[in-house]
Short mmCIF file of C-alpha atoms (C1' of nucleotides) in Angstrom, two decimals:
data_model
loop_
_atom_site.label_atom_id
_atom_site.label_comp_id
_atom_site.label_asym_id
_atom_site.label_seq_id
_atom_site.Cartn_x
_atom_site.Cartn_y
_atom_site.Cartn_z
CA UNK C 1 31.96 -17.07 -1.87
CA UNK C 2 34.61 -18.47 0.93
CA UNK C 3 31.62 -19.51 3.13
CA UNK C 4 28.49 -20.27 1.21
CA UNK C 5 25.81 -20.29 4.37
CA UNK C 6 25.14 -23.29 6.00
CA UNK C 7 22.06 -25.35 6.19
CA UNK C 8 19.84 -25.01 8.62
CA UNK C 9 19.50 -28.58 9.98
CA UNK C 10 22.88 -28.36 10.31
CA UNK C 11 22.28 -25.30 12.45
CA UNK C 12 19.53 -26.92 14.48
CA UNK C 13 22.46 -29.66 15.74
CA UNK C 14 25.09 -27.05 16.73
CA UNK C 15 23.20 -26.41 20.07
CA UNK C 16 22.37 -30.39 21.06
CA UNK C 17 26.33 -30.74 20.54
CA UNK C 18 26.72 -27.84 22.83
CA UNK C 19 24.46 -29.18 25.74
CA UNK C 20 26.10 -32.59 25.47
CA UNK C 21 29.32 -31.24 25.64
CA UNK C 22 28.52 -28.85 28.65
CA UNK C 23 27.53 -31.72 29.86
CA UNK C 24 30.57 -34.46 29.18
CA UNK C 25 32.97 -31.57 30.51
CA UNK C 26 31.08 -31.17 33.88
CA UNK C 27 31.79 -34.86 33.89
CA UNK C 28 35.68 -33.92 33.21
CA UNK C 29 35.41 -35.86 30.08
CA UNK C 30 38.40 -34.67 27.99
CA UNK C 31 38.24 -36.02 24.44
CA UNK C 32 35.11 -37.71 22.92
CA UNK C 33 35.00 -39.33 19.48
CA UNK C 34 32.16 -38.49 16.85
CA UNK C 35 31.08 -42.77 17.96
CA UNK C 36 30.37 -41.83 21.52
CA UNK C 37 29.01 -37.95 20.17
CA UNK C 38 26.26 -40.25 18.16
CA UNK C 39 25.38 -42.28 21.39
CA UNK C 40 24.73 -39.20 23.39
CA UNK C 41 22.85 -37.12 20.38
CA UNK C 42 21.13 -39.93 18.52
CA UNK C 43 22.89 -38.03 15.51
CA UNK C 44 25.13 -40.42 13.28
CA UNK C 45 28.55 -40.32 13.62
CA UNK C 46 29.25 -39.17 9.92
CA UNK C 47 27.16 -36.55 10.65
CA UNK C 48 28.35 -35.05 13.31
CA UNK C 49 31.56 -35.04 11.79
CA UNK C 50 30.52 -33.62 8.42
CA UNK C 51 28.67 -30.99 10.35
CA UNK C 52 32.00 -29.96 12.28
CA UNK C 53 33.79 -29.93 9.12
CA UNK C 54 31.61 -27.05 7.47
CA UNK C 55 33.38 -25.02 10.11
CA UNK C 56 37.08 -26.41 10.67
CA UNK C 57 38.79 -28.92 11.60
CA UNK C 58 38.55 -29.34 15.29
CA UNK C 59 39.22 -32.65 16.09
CA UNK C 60 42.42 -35.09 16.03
CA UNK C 61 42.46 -38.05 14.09
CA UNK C 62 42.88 -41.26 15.62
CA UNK C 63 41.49 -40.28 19.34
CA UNK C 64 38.76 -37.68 19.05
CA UNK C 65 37.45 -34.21 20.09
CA UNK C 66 38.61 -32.36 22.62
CA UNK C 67 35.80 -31.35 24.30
CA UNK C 68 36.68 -28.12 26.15
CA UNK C 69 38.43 -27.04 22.93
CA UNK C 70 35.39 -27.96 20.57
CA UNK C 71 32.95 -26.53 23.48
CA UNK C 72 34.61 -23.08 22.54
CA UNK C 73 34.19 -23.31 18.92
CA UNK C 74 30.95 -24.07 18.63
CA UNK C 75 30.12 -21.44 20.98
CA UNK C 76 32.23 -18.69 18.85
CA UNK C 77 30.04 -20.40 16.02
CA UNK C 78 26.18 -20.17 17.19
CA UNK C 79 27.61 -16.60 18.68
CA UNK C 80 27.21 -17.22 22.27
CA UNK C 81 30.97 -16.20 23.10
CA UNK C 82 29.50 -12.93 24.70
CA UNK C 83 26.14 -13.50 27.06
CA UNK C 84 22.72 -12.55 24.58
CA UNK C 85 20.51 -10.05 26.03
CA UNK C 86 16.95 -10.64 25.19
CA UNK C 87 13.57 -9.46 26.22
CA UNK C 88 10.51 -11.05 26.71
CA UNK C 89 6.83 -10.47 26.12
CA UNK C 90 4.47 -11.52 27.21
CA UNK C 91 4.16 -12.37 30.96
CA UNK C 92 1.64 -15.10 31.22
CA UNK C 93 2.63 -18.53 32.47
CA UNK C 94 4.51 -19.20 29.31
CA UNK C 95 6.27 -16.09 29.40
CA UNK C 96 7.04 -16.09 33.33
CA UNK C 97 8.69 -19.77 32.48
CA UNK C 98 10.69 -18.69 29.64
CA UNK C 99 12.12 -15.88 31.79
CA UNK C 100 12.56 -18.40 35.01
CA UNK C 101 14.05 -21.03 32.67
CA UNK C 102 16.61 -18.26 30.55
CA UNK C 103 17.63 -16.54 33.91
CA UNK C 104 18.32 -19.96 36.22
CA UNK C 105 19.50 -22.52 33.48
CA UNK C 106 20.74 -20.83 30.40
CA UNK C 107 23.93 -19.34 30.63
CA UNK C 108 24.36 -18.20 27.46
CA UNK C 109 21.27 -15.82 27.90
CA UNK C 110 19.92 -12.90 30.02
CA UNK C 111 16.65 -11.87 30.06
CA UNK C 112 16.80 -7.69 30.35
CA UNK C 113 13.07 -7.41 30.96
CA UNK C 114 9.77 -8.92 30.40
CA UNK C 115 6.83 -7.02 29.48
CA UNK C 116 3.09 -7.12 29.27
CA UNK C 117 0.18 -5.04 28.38
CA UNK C 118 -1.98 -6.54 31.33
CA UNK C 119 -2.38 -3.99 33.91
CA UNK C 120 -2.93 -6.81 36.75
CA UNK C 121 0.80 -8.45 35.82
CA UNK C 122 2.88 -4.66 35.32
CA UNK C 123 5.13 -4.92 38.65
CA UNK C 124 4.69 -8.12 39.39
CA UNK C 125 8.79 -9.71 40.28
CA UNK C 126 9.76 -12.24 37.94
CA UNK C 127 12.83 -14.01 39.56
CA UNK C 128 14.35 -10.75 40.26
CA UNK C 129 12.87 -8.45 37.03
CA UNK C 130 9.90 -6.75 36.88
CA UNK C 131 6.98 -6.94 34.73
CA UNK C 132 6.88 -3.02 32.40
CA UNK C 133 3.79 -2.20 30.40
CA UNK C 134 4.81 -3.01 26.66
CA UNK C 135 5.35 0.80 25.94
CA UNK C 136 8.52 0.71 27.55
CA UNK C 137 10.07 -1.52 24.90
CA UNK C 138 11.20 0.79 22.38
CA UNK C 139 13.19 2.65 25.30
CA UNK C 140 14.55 -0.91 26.74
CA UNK C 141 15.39 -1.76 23.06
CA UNK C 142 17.26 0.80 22.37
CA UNK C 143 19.12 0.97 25.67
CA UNK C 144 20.61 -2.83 25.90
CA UNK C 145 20.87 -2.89 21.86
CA UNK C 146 18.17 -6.11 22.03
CA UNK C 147 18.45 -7.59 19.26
CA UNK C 148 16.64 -10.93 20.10
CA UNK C 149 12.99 -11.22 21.61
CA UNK C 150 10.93 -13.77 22.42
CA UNK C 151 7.05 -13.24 21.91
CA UNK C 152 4.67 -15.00 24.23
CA UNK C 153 1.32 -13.15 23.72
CA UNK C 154 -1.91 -14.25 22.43
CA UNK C 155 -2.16 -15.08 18.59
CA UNK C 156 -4.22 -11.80 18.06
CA UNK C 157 -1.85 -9.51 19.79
CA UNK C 158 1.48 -11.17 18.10
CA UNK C 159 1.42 -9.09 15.06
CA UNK C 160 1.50 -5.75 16.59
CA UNK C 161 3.72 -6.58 18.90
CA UNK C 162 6.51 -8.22 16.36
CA UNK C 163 5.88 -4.74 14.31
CA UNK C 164 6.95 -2.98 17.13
CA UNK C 165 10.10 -4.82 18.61
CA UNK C 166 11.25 -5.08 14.72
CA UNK C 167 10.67 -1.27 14.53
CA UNK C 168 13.05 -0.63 17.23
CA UNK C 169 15.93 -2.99 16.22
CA UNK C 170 14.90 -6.06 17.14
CA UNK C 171 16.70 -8.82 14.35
CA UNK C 172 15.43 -12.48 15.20
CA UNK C 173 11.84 -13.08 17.08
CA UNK C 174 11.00 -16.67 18.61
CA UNK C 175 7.83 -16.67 18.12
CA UNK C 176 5.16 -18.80 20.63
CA UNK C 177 1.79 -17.28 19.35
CA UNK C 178 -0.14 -19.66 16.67
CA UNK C 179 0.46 -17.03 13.79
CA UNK C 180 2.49 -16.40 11.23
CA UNK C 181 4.34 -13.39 11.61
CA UNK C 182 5.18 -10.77 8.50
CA UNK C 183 8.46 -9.11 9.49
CA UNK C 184 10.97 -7.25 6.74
CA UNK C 185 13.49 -9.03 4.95
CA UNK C 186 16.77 -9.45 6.92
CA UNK C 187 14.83 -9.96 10.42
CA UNK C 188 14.62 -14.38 11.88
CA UNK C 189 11.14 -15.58 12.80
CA UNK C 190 11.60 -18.95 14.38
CA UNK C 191 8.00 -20.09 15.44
CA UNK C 192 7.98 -22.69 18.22
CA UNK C 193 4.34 -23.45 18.08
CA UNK C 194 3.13 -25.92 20.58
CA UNK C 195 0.13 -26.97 19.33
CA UNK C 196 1.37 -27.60 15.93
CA UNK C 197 4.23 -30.19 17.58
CA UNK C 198 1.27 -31.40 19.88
CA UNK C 199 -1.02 -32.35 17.18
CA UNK C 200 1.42 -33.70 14.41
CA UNK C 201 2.70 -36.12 17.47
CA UNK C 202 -1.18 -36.92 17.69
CA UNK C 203 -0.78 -38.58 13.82
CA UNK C 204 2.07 -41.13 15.13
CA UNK C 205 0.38 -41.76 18.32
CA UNK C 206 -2.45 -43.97 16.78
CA UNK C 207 -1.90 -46.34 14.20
CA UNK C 208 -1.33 -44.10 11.04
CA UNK C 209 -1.86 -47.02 8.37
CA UNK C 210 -5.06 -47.60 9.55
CA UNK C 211 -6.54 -44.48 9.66
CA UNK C 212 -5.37 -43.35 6.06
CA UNK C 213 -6.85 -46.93 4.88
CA UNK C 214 -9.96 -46.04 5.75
CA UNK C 215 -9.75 -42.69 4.56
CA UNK C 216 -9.16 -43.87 1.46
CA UNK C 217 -12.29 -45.88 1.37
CA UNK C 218 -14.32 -43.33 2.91
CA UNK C 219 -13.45 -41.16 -0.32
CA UNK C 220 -13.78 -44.27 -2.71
CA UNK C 221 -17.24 -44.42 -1.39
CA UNK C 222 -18.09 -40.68 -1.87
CA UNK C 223 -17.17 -40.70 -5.28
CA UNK C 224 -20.54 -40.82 -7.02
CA UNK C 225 -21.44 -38.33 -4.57
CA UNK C 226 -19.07 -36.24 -5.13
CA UNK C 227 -20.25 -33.60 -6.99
CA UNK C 228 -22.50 -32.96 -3.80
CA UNK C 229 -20.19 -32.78 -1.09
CA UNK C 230 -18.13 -30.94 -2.93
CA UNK C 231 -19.53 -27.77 -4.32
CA UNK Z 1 2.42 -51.63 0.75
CA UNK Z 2 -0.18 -49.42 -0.71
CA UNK Z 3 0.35 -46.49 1.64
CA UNK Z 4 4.52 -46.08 1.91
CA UNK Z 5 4.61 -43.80 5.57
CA UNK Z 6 4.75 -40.08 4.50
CA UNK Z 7 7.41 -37.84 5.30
CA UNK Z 8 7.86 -35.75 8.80
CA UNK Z 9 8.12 -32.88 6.71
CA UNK Z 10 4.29 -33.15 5.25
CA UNK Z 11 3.20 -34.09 8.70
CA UNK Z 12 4.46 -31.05 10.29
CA UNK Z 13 2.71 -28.97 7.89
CA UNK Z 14 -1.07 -30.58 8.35
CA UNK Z 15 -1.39 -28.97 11.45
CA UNK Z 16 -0.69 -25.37 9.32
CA UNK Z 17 -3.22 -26.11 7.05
CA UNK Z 18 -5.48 -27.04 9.59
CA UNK Z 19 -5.17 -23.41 11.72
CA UNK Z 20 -5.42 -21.64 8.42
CA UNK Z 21 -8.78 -23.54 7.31
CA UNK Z 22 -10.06 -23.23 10.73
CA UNK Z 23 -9.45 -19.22 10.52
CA UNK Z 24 -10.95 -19.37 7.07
CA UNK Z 25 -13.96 -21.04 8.07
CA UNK Z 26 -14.44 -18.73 10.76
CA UNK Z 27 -14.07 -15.92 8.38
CA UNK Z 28 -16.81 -17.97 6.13
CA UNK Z 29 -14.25 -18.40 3.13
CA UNK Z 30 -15.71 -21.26 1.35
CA UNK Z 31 -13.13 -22.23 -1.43
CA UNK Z 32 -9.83 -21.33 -1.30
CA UNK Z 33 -7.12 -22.13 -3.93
CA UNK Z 34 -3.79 -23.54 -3.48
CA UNK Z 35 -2.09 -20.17 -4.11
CA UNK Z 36 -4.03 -18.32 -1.53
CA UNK Z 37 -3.16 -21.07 1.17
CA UNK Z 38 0.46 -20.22 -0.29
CA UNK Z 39 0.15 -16.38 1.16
CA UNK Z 40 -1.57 -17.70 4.13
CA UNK Z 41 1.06 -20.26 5.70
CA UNK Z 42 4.03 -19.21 3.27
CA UNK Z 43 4.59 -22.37 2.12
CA UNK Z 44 4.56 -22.79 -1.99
CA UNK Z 45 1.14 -23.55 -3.62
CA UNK Z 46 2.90 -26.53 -5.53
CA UNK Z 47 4.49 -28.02 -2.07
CA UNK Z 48 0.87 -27.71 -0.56
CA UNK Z 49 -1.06 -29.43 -3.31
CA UNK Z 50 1.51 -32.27 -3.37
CA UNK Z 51 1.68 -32.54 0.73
CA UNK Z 52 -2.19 -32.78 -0.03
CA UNK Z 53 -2.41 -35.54 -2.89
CA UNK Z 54 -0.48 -37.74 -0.78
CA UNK Z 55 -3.90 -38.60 1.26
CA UNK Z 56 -6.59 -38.47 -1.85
CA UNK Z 57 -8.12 -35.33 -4.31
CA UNK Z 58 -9.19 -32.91 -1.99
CA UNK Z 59 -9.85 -30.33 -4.64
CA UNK Z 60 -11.96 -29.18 -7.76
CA UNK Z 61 -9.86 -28.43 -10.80
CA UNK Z 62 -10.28 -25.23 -11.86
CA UNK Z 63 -11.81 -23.88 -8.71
CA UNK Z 64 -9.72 -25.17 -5.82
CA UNK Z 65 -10.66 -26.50 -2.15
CA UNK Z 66 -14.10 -26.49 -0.40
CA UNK Z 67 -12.76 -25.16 3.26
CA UNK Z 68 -15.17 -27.38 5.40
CA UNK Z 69 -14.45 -30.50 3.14
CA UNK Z 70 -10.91 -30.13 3.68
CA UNK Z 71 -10.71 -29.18 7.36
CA UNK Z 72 -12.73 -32.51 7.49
CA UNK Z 73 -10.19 -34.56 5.67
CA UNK Z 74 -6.81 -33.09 7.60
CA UNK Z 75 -8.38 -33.77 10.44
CA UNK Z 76 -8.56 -37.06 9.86
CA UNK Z 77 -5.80 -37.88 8.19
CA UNK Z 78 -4.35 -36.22 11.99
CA UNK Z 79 -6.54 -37.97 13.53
CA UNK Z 80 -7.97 -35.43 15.31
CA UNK Z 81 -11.55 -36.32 14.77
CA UNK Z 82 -11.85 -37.23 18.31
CA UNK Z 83 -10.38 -35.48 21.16
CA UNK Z 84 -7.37 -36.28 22.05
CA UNK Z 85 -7.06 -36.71 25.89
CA UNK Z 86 -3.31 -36.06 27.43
CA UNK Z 87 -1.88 -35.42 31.01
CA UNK Z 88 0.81 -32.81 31.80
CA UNK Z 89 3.63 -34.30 33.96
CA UNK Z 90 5.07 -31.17 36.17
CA UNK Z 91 2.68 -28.02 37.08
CA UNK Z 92 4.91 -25.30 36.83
CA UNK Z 93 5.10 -22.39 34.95
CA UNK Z 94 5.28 -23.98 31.88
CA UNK Z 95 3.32 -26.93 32.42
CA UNK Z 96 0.56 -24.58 33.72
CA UNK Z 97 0.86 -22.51 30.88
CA UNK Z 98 0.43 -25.78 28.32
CA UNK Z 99 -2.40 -27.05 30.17
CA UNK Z 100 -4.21 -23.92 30.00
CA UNK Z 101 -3.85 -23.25 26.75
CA UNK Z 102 -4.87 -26.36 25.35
CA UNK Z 103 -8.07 -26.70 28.07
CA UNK Z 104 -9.48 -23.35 26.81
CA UNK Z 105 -7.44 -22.07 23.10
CA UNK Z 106 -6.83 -26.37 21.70
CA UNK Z 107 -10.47 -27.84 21.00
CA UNK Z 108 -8.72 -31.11 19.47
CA UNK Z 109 -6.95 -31.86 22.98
CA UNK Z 110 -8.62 -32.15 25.83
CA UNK Z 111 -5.50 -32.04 29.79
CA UNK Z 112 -7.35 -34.60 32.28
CA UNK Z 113 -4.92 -34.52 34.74
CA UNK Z 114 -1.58 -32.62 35.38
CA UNK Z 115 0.91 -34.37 38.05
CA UNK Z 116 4.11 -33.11 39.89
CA UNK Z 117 6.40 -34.55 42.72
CA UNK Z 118 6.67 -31.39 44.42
CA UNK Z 119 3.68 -31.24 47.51
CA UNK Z 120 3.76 -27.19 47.45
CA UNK Z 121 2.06 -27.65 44.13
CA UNK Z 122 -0.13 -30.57 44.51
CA UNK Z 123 -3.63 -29.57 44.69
CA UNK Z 124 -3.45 -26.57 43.21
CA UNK Z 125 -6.17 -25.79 40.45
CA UNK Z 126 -5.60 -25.22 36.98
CA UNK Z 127 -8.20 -23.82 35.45
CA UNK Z 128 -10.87 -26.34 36.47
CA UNK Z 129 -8.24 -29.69 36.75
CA UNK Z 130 -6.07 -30.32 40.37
CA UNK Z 131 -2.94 -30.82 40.36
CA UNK Z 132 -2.37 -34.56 41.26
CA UNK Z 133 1.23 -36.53 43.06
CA UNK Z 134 2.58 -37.99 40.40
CA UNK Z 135 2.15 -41.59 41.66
CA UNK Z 136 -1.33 -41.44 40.19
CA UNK Z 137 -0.55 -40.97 37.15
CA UNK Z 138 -0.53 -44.67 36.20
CA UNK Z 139 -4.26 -45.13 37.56
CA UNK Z 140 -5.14 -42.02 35.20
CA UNK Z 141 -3.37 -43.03 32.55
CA UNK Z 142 -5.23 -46.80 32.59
CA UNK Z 143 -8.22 -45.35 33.54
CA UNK Z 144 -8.66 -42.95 30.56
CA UNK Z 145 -6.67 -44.78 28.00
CA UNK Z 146 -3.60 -41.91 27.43
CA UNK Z 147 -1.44 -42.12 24.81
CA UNK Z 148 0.22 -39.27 24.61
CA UNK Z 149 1.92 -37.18 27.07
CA UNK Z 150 3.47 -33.51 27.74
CA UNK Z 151 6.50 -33.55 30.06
CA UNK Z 152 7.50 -30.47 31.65
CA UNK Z 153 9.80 -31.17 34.07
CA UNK Z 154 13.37 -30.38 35.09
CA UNK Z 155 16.01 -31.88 32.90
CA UNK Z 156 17.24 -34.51 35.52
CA UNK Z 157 13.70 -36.15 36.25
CA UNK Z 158 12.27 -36.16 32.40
CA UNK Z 159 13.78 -40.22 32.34
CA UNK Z 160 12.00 -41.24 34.80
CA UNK Z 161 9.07 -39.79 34.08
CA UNK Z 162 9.07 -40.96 31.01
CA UNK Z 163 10.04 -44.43 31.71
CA UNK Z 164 6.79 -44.29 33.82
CA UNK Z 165 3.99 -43.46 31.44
CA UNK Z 166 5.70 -45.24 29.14
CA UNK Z 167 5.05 -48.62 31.56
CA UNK Z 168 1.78 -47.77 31.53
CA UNK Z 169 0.52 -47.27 28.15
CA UNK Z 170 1.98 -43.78 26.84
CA UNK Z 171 2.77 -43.80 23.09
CA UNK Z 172 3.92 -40.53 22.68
CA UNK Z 173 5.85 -37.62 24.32
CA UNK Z 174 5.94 -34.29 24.09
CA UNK Z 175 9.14 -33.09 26.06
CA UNK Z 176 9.95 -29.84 26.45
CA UNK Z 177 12.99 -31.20 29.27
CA UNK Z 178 16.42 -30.71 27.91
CA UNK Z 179 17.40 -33.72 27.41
CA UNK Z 180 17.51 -36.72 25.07
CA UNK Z 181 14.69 -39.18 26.24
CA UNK Z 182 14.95 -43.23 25.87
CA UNK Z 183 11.74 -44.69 25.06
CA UNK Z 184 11.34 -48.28 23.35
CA UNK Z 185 10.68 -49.07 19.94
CA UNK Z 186 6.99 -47.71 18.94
CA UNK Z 187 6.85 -45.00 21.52
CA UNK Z 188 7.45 -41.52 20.00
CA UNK Z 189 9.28 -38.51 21.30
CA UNK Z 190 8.91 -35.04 19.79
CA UNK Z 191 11.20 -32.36 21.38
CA UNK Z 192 9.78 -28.63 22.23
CA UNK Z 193 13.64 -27.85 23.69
CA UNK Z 194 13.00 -23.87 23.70
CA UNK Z 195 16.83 -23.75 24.19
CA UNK Z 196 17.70 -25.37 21.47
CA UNK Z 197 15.17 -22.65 19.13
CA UNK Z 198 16.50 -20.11 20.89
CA UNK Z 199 20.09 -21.17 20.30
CA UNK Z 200 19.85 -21.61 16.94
CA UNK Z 201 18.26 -18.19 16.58
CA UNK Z 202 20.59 -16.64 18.15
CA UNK Z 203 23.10 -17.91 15.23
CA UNK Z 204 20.98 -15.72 12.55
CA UNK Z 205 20.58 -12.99 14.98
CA UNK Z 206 24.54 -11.91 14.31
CA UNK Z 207 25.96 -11.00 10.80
CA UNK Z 208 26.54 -14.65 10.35
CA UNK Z 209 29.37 -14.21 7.75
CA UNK Z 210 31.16 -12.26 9.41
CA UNK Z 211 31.33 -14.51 12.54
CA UNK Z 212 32.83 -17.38 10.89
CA UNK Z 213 35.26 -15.69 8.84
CA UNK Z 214 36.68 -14.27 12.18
CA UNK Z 215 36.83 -18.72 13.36
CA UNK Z 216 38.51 -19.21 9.83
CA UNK Z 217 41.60 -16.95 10.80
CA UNK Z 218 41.94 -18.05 14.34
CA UNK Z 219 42.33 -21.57 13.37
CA UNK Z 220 44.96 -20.61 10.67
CA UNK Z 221 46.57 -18.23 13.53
CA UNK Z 222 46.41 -21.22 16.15
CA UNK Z 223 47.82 -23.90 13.48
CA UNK Z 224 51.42 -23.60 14.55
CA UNK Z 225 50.32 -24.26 18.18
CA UNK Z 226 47.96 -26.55 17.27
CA UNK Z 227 49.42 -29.63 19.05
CA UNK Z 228 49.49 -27.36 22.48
CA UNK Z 229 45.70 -25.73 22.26
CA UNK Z 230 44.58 -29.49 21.63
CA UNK Z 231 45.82 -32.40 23.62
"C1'" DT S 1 -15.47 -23.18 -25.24
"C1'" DA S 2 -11.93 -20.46 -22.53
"C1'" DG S 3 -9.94 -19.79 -18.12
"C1'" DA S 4 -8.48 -21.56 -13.97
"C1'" DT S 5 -6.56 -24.66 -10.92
"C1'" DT S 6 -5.77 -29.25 -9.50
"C1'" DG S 7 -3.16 -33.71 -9.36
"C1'" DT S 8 0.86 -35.99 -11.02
"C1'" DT S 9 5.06 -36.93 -13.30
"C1'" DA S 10 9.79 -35.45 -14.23
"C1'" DA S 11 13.81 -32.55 -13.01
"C1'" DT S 12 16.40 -30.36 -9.57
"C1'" DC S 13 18.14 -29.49 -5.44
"C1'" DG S 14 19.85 -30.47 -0.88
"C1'" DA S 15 20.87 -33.37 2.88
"C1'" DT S 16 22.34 -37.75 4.62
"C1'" DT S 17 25.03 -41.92 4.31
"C1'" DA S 18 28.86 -44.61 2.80
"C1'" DA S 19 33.52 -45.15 1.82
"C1'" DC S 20 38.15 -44.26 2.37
"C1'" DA S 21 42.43 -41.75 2.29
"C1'" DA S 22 44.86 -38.85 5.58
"C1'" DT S 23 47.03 -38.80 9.81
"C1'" DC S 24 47.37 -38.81 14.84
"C1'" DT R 1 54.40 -49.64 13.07
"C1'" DA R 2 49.43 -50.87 14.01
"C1'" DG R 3 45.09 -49.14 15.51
"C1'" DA R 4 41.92 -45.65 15.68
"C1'" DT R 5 39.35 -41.91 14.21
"C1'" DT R 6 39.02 -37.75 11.66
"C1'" DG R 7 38.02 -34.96 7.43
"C1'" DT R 8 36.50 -35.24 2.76
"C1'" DT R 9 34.89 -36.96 -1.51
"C1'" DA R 10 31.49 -39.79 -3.92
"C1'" DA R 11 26.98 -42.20 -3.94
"C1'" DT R 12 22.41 -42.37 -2.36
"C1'" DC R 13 18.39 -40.90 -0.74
"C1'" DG R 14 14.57 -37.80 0.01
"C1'" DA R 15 12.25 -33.57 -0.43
"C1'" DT R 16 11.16 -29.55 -3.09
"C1'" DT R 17 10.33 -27.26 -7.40
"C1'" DA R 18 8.97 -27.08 -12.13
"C1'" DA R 19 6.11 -28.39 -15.77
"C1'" DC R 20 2.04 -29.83 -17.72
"C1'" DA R 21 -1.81 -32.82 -18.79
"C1'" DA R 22 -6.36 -33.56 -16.76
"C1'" DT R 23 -10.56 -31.55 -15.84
"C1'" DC R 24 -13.83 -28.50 -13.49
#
DNA sequence: TAGATTGTTAATCGATTAACAATC
DNA sequence: TAGATTGTTAATCGATTAACAATC
């Protein structure tokens, strides 16, 4: 009852305010206010404070956040105070730049191993990690205590693949295959479909009032023949 | 004023309804209600019907929605009833891994050119498409109309590249770069920041509760040294 | 006609914005 | 003390859910 849970756009922010402020303190930026936190995120100011707010009060009134300070908080929040270990599979071109990208630029993340079920790709070096056939997960799993994964194999292969990382302990999936996944209660899908961003940016990229207009007509017109078209 | 713009959140889940109905179709499911789309994309049947009635009566009372018919209709509400031709700005793993997928697994998208700065790359085949410098992209871009864009590049060149297509005719970007883009009024940006996801993921991945009760007593414990810990 | 399911209006819920008192 | 900016409460806005009349 303290802490009812908190939103999940709320959630989504935490992160953007964590890059920004990696960011300001590489700069040696010492105190920001929520103003120049808006500028940076595109977030409002009231926002970004009311978001803070859900979890303390970090800042100081009348000059602003300290960043280094409020750096470490939302860190201890999202849970990134101790490095994640993940795994990955899936070791196509997607997969080999999700490993690239967590190793190099994410410091908040290691990437244990990657795996595939693609004889031709088992061995092949990924930065410094090697490709395992996927029936070495369960033993991986088990030994690092994985309890993220992220899946990057085809849409028919997803399924199995999410039943058998959740079998072994795995608690939150990010999910790049075009399915849905079915996973138990109490285990995090998060789907990061690329097609489905890709084609919902194709509706604002032509002019949307147009093309419902003449949708509109098209099924005015239809209408007496509507019984045929549509049975 | 007859058509008020329609909510992000129904946008986003066109696309959905669009994979399911194509999967449906394949399976040569011919009506399907709005409680069986429910199980399929785990949205609610009343949420779908509405997200639906925003663009016209898709469906028969009593029966429920003619598959083909209403493939037909999402797609052009989309506007995906042509194919959409894009470019992919950077050709590494990740930008080799979009372009691929959409040349061969995405019929409504159709990569004519990918581009990067970095000669080692240039010229190097992607599936049936070179990769080009990136100072042709503006003659591409002319020459086949683009409007929208993927950008795959490192975090410190995204701006420019964006600022680029955007010269030349780009409407909209899909960024997967780390960063916040600028883009003039009209122009849309859609982040794919597979940090960010992961981030946030990460958050649920952790008894959640138990996390920020542990914050809660640190900032009661640090209260009496507040003033030190935070100026 | 009876059964089923849509399309639409009303009610609820949640998230964002606005306003301002607290306070550095 | 005056100026600035937070943290928080209240007001607004938007999206989801519930309910049901329309109709196949």
């Amino acid at each position: 009852m303290p802490n009812r849970s908190i939103s999940k756009s709320v959630i989504k922010r935490l992160p953007i305010y964590l890059r920004i402020l990696d960011q300001l303190i590489r700069r040696e930026v010492e105190i920001i206010s929520s103003k120049e936190l808006s500028n940076e995120s595109g977030f409002t100011a009231e926002q970004i404070r009311k978001d803070l707010a859900y979890f303390g009060a970090f800042g100081t009134r009348g000059s602003g956040y300290n960043t280094v300070f409020l750096r470490e908080k939302i860190i201890k929040i999202i849970g990134l105070d101790s490095v994640t270990d993940t795994i990955v599979i899936g070791a196509g071109n997607l997969g080999t730049a999700l490993t690239r990208y967590n190793l190099t630029k994410n410091p908040y993340v290691n990437v244990v191993a990657v795996f595939d079920k693609n004889p031709d790709l088992i061995g092949k070096k990924i930065h410094n990690i090697e490709v395992l056939p996927i029936e070495k997960s369960p033993e991986i799993i088990k030994k690092h205590g994985i309890k993220v994964c992220l899946i990057s194999v085809p849409g028919d292969s997803a399924q199995e693949v999410a039943d058998l990382v959740v079998e072994h302990g795995v608690k939150a999936i990010l999910n790049f295959a075009p399915v849905k996944l079915s996973v138990p209660e109490g285990v995090h899908v998060h789907n990061a479909d690329l097609t489905i961003e890709l084609q919902s940016l194709i509706y604002y990229s032509s002019a949307e009032e147009e093309r419902l207009t003449r949708l509109k007509k098209e099924m005015k017109d239809s209408h007496s023949s509507k019984s045929f078209t549509h049975e």
